[in-house]
mmCIF file of C-alpha atoms in Angstrom:
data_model
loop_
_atom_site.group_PDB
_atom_site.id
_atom_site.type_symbol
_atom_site.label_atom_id
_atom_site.label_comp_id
_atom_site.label_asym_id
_atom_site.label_seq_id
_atom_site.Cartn_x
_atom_site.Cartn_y
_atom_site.Cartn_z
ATOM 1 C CA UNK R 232 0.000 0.000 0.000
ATOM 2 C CA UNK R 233 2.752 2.225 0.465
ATOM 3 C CA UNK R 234 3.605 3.162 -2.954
ATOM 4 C CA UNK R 235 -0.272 4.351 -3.419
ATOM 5 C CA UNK R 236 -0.153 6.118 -0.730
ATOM 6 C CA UNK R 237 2.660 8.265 -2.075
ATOM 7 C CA UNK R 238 0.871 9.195 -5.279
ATOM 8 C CA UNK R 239 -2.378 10.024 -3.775
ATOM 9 C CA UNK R 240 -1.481 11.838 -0.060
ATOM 10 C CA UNK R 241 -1.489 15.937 0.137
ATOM 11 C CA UNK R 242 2.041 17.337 -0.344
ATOM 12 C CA UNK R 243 3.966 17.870 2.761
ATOM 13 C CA UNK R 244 7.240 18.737 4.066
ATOM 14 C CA UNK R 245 10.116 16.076 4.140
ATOM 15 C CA UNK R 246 11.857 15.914 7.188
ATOM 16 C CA UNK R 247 14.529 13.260 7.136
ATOM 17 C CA UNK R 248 14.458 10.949 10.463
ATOM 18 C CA UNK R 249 17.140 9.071 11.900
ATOM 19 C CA UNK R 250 16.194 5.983 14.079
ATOM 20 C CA UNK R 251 19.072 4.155 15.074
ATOM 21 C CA UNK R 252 21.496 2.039 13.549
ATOM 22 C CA UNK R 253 20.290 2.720 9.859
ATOM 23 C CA UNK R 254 21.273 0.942 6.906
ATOM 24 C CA UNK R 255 24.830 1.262 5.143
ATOM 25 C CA UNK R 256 22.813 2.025 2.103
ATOM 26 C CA UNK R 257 20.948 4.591 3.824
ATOM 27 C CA UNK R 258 17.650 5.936 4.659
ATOM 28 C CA UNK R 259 15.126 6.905 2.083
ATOM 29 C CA UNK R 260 13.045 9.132 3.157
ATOM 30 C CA UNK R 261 10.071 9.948 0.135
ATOM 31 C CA UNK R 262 7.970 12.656 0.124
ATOM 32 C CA UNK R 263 4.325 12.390 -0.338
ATOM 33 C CA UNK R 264 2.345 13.809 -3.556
ATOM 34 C CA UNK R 265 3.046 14.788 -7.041
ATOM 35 C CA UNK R 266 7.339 13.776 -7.500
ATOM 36 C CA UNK R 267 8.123 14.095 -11.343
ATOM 37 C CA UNK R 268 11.652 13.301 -10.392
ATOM 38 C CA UNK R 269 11.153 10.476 -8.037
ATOM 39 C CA UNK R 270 8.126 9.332 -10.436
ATOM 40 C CA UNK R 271 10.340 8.865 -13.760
ATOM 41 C CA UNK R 272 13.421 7.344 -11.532
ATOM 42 C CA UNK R 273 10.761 4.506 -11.039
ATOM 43 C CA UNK R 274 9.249 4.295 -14.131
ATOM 44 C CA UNK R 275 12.716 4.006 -15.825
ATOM 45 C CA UNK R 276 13.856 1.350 -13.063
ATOM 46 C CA UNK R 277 10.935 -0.470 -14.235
ATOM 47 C CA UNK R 278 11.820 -0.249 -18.257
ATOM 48 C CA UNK R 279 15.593 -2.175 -17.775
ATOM 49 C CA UNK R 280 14.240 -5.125 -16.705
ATOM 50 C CA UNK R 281 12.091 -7.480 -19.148
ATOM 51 C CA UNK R 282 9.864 -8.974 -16.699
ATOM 52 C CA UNK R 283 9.074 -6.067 -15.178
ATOM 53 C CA UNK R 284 7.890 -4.618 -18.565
ATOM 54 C CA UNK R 285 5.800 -7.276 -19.224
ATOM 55 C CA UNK R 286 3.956 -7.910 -15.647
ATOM 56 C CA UNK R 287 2.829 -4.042 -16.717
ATOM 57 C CA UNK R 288 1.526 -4.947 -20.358
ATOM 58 C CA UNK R 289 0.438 -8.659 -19.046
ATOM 59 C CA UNK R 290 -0.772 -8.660 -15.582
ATOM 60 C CA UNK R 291 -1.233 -4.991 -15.027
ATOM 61 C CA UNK R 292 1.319 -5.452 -11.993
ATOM 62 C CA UNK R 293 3.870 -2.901 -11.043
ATOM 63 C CA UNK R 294 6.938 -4.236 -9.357
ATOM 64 C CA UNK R 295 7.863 -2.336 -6.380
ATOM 65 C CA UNK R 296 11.282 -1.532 -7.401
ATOM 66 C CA UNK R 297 11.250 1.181 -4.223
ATOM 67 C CA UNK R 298 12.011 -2.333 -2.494
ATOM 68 C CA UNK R 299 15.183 -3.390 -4.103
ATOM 69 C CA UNK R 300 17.811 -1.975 -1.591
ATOM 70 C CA UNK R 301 16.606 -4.103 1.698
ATOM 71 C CA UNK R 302 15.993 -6.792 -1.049
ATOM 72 C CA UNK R 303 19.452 -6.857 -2.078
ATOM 73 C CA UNK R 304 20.739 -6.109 1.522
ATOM 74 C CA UNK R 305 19.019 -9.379 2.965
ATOM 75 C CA UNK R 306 19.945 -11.385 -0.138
ATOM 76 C CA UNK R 307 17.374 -14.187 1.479
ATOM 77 C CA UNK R 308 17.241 -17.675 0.110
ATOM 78 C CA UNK R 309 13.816 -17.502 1.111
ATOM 79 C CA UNK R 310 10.581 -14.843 1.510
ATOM 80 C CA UNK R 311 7.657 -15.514 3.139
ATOM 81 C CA UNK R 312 5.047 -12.796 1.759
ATOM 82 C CA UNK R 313 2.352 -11.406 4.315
ATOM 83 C CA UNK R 314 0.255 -9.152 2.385
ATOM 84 C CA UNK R 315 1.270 -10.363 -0.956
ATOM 85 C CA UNK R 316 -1.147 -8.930 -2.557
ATOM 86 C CA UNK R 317 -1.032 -8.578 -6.952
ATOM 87 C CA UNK R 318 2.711 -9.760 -6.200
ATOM 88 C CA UNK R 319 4.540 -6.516 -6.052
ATOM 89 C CA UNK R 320 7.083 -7.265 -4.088
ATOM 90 C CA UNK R 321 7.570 -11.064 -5.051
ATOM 91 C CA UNK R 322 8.055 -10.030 -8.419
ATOM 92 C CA UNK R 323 10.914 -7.115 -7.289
ATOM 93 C CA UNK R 324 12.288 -9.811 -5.222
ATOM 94 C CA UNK R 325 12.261 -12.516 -7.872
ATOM 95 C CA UNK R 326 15.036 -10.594 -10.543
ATOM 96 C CA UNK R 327 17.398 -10.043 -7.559
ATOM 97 C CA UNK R 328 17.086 -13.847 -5.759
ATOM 98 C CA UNK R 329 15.955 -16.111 -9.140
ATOM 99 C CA UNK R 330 16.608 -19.258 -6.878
ATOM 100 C CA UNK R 331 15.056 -18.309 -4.209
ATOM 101 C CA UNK R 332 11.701 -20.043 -2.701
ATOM 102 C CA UNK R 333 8.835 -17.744 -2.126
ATOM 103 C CA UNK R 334 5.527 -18.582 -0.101
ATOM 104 C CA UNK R 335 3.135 -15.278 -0.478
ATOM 105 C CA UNK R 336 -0.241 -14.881 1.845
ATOM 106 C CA UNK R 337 -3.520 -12.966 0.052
ATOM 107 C CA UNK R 338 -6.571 -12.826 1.285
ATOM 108 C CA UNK R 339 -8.491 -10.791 -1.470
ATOM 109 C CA UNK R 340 -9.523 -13.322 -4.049
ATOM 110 C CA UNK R 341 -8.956 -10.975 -7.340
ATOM 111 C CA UNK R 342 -5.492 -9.979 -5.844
ATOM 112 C CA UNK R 343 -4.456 -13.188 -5.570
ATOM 113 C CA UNK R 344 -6.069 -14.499 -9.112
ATOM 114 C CA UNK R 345 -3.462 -11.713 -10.277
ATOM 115 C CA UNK R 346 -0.611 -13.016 -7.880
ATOM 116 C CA UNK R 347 -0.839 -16.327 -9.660
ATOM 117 C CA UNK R 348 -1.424 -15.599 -13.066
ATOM 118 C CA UNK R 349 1.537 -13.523 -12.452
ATOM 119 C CA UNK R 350 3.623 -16.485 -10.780
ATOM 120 C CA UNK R 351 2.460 -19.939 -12.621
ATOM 121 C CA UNK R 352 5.157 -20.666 -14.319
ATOM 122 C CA UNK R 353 7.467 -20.456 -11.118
ATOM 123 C CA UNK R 354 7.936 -23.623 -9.633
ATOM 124 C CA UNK R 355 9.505 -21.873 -6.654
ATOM 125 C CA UNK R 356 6.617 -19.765 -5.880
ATOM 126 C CA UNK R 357 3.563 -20.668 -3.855
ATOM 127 C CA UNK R 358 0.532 -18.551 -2.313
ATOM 128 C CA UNK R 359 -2.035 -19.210 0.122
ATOM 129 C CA UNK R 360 -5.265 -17.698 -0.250
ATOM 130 C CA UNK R 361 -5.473 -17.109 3.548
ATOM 131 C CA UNK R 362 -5.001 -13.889 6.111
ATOM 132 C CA UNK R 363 -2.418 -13.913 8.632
ATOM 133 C CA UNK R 364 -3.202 -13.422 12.599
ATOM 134 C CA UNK R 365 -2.665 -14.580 16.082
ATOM 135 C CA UNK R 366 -5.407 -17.643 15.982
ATOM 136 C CA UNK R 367 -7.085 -19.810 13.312
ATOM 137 C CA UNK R 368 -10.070 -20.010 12.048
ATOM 138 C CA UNK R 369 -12.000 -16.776 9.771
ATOM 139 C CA UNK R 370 -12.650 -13.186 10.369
ATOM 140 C CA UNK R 371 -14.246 -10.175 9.071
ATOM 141 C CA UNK R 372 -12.344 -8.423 6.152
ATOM 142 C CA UNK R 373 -12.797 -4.827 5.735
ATOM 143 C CA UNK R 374 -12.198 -4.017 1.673
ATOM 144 C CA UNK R 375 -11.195 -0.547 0.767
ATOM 145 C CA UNK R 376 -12.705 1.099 -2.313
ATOM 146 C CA UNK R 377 -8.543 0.802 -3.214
ATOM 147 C CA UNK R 378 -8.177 -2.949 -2.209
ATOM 148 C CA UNK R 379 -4.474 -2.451 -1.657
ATOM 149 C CA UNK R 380 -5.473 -0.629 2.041
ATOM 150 C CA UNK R 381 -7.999 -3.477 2.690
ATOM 151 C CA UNK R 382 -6.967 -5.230 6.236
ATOM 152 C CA UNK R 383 -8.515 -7.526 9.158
ATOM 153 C CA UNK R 384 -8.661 -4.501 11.264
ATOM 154 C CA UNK R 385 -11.706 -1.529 10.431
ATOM 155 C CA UNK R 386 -10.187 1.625 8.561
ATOM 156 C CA UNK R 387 -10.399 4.817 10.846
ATOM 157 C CA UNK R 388 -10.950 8.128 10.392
ATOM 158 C CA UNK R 389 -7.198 8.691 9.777
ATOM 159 C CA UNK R 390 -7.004 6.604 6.849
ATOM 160 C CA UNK R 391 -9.251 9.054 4.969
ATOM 161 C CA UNK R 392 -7.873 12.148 6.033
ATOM 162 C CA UNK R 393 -4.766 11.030 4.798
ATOM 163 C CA UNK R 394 -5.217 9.344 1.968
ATOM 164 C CA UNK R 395 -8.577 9.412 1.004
ATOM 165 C CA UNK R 396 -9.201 5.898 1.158
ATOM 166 C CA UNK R 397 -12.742 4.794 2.629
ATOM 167 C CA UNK R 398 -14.191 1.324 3.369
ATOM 168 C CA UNK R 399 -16.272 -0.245 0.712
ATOM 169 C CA UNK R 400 -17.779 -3.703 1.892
ATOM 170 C CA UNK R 401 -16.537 -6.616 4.221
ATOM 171 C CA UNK R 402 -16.107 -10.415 3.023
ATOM 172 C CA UNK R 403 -15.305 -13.480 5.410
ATOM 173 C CA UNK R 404 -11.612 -14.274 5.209
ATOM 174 C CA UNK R 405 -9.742 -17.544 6.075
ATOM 175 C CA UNK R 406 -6.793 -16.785 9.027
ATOM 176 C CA UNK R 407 -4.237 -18.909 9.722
ATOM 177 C CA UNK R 408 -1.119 -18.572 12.204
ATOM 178 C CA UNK R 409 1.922 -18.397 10.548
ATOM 179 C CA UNK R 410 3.699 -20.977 12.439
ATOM 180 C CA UNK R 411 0.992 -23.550 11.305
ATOM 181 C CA UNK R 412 1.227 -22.808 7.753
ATOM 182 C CA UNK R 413 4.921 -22.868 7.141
ATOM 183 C CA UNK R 414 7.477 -26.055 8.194
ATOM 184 C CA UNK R 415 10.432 -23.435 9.392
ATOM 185 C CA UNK R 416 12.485 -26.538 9.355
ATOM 186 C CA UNK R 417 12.344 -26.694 5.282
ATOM 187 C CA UNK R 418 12.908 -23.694 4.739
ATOM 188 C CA UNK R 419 16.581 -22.238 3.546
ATOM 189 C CA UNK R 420 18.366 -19.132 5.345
ATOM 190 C CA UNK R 421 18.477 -16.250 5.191
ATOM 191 C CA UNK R 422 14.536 -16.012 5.549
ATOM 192 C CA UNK R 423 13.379 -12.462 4.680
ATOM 193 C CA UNK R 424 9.402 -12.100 5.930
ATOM 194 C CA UNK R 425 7.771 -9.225 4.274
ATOM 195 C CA UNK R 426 4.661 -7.972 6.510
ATOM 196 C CA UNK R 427 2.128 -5.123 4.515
ATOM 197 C CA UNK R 428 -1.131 -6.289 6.077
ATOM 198 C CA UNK R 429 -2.524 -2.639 7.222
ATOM 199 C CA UNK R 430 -2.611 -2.702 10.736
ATOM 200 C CA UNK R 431 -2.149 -6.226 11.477
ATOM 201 C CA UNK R 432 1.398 -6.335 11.596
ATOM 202 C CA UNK R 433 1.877 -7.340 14.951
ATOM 203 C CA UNK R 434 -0.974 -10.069 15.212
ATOM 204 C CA UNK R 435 1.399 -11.880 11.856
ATOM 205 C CA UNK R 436 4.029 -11.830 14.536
ATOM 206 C CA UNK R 437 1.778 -12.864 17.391
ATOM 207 C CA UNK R 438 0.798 -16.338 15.302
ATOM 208 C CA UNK R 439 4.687 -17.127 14.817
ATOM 209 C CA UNK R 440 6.203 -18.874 18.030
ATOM 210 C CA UNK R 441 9.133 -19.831 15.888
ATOM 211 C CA UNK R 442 9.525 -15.988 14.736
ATOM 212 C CA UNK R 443 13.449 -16.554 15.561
ATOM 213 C CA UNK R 444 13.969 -18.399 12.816
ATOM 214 C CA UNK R 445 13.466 -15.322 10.831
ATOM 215 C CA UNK R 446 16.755 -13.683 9.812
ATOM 216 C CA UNK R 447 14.743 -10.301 8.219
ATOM 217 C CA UNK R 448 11.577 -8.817 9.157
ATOM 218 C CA UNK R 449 10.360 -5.831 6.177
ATOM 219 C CA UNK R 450 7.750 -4.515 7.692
ATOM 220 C CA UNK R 451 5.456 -1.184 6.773
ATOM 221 C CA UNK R 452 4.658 0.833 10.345
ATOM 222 C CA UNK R 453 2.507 3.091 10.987
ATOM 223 C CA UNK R 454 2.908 6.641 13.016
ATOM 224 C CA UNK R 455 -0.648 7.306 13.053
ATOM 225 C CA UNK R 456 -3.541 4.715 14.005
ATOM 226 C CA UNK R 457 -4.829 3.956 10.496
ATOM 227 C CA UNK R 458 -7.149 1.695 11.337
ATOM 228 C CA UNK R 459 -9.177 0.511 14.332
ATOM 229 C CA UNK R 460 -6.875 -0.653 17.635
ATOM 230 C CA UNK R 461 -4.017 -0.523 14.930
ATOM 231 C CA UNK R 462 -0.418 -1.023 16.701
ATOM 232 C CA UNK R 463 1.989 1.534 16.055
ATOM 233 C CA UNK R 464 5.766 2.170 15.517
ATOM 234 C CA UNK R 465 6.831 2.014 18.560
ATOM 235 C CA UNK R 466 4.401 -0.733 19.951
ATOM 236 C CA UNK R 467 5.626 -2.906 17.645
ATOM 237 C CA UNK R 468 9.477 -2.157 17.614
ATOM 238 C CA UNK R 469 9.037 -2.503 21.010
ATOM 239 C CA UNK R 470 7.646 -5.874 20.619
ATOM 240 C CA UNK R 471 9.885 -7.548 18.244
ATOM 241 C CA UNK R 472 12.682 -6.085 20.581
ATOM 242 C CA UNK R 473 11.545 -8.787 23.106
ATOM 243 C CA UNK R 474 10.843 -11.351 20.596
ATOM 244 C CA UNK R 475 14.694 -10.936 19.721
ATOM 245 C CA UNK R 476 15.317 -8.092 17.004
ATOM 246 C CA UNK R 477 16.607 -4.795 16.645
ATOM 247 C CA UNK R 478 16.279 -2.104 13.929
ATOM 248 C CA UNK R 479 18.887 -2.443 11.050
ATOM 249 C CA UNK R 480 17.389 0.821 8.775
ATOM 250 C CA UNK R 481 14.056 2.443 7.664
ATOM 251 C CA UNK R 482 13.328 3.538 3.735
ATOM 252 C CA UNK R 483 10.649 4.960 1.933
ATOM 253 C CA UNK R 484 8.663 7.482 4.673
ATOM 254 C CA UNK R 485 5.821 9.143 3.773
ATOM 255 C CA UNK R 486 4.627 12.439 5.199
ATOM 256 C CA UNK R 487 1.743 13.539 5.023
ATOM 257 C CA UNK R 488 0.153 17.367 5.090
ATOM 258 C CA UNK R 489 -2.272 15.812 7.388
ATOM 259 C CA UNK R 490 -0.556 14.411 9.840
ATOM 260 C CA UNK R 491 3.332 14.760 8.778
ATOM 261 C CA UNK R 492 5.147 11.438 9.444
ATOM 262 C CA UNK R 493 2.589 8.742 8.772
ATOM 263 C CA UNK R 494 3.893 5.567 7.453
ATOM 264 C CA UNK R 495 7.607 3.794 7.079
ATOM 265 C CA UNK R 496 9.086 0.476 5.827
ATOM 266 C CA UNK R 497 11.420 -0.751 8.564
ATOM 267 C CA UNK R 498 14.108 -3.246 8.892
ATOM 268 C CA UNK R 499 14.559 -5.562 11.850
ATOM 269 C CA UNK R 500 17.428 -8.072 12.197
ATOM 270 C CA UNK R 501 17.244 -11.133 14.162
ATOM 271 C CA UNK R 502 19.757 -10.530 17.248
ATOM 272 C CA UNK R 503 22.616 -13.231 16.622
ATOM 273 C CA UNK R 504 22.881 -15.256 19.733
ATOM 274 C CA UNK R 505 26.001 -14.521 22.697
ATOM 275 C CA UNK R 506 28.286 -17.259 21.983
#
């Protein structure tokens, strides 16, 4: 949802924010609103790369290319995709780690038609058709009228102001704990888990006893409650802390006339062990 956000929020000052220990390839902090500059940067990171091109004329998906620096950084043998909606970020992730396995989670049934139209010819590539949360069983899901900002928690007030994005209808949704969908023991290192799930970040976490077997967490926070009871930055950095990660670097911010810092992709590390 990020990258929608950016095109459709009211213009507002960029203030560059340091939180601790960022990235070696640095912070990138993106304003909100019309960017020509920022705009054709993407649109020619998209044109170099064939499958990129044709995900656009085929599937109608744009890769989130905005992505590729923590993608490279993490250089993960596998991703686990919570919010995979169209396939965004598989697909950025896929030309940077071609052998990599991916397992993507999507909820919204035309999203994840897309996601594997987009995918069927990858072998390596599976999606469930399920939400991700702290118990089992189904829930309520609240769908934007932009689906990308859809989530299992009820859009607020904020959402709107910001962005302009209302609620449209709910549908019943499948959830499933992450720790019961994936064998952690199969899986390859570095594991990269990539949580966009709009206010639900921390109940993905919540569902994961085995969460240290995560290498990377790339997850989009919030400064302002979105939605409903939504977790925050610093509720949930706070939380992984105990479950065993730190901060590595933050990219793409958006700010927001509304508001001013709203939203963030962040980078946690898994804590190596004291020998």
């Amino acid at each position: 949802m990020l990258e929608e956000n950016r095109r459709t929020a009211a213009t507002g000052d960029v203030r560059e924010t340091a939180i601790r220990n960022p990235l070696p390839i640095g912070l990138n902090v993106r304003q909100t609103g019309t960017n020509m500059t920022r705009t054709m940067r993407k649109g020619l990171s998209l044109l170099t790369r064939t499958a990129f091109v044709r995900a656009i004329i085929q599937h109608r998906v744009v890769a989130a290319v905005e992505h590729l620096k923590p993608i490279r950084f993490c250089a993960a043998n596998t991703l686990i995709d919570a919010g995979a909606n169209k396939g965004q970020f598989s697909l950025a992730f896929r030309t940077i780690r071609p052998r990599a396995h991916i397992i993507a989670f999507e909820p919204l049934p035309e999203a994840a038609g897309t996601f594997e139209e987009l995918f069927a010819t990858d072998d390596l590539t599976r999606l469930e058709r399920t939400a991700l949360g702290p118990n089992a069983g189904s829930a309520k899901f609240y769908v934007a009228d932009r689906t990308d900002s859809s989530s299992l928690l009820e859009l607020g007030a904020a959402q709107e102001r910001a962005f302009g994005v209302r609620q449209a209808t709910t549908i019943e949704v499948p959830v499933e704990r992450l720790d019961e969908s994936i064998d952690f023991t199969l899986l390859a290192h570095p594991i990269m888990l990539k949580v966009d799930v709009q206010g639900g970040e921390q109940g993905v976490f919540e569902g994961c006893d085995t969460l240290t077997e995560i290498d990377f967490i790339y997850v989009e926070l919030s400064f302002v409650e979105l939605y409903h009871d939504q977790p925050l930055f610093s509720q949930v950095n706070g939380y992984l802390e105990q479950r065993g990660f730190r901060i590595m670097g933050v990219f793409n911010q958006v700010v927001t006339a509304e508001y001013g810092p709203t939203q963030v992709d962040v980078l946690f590390e898994r804590i190596p062990a004291k020998p």
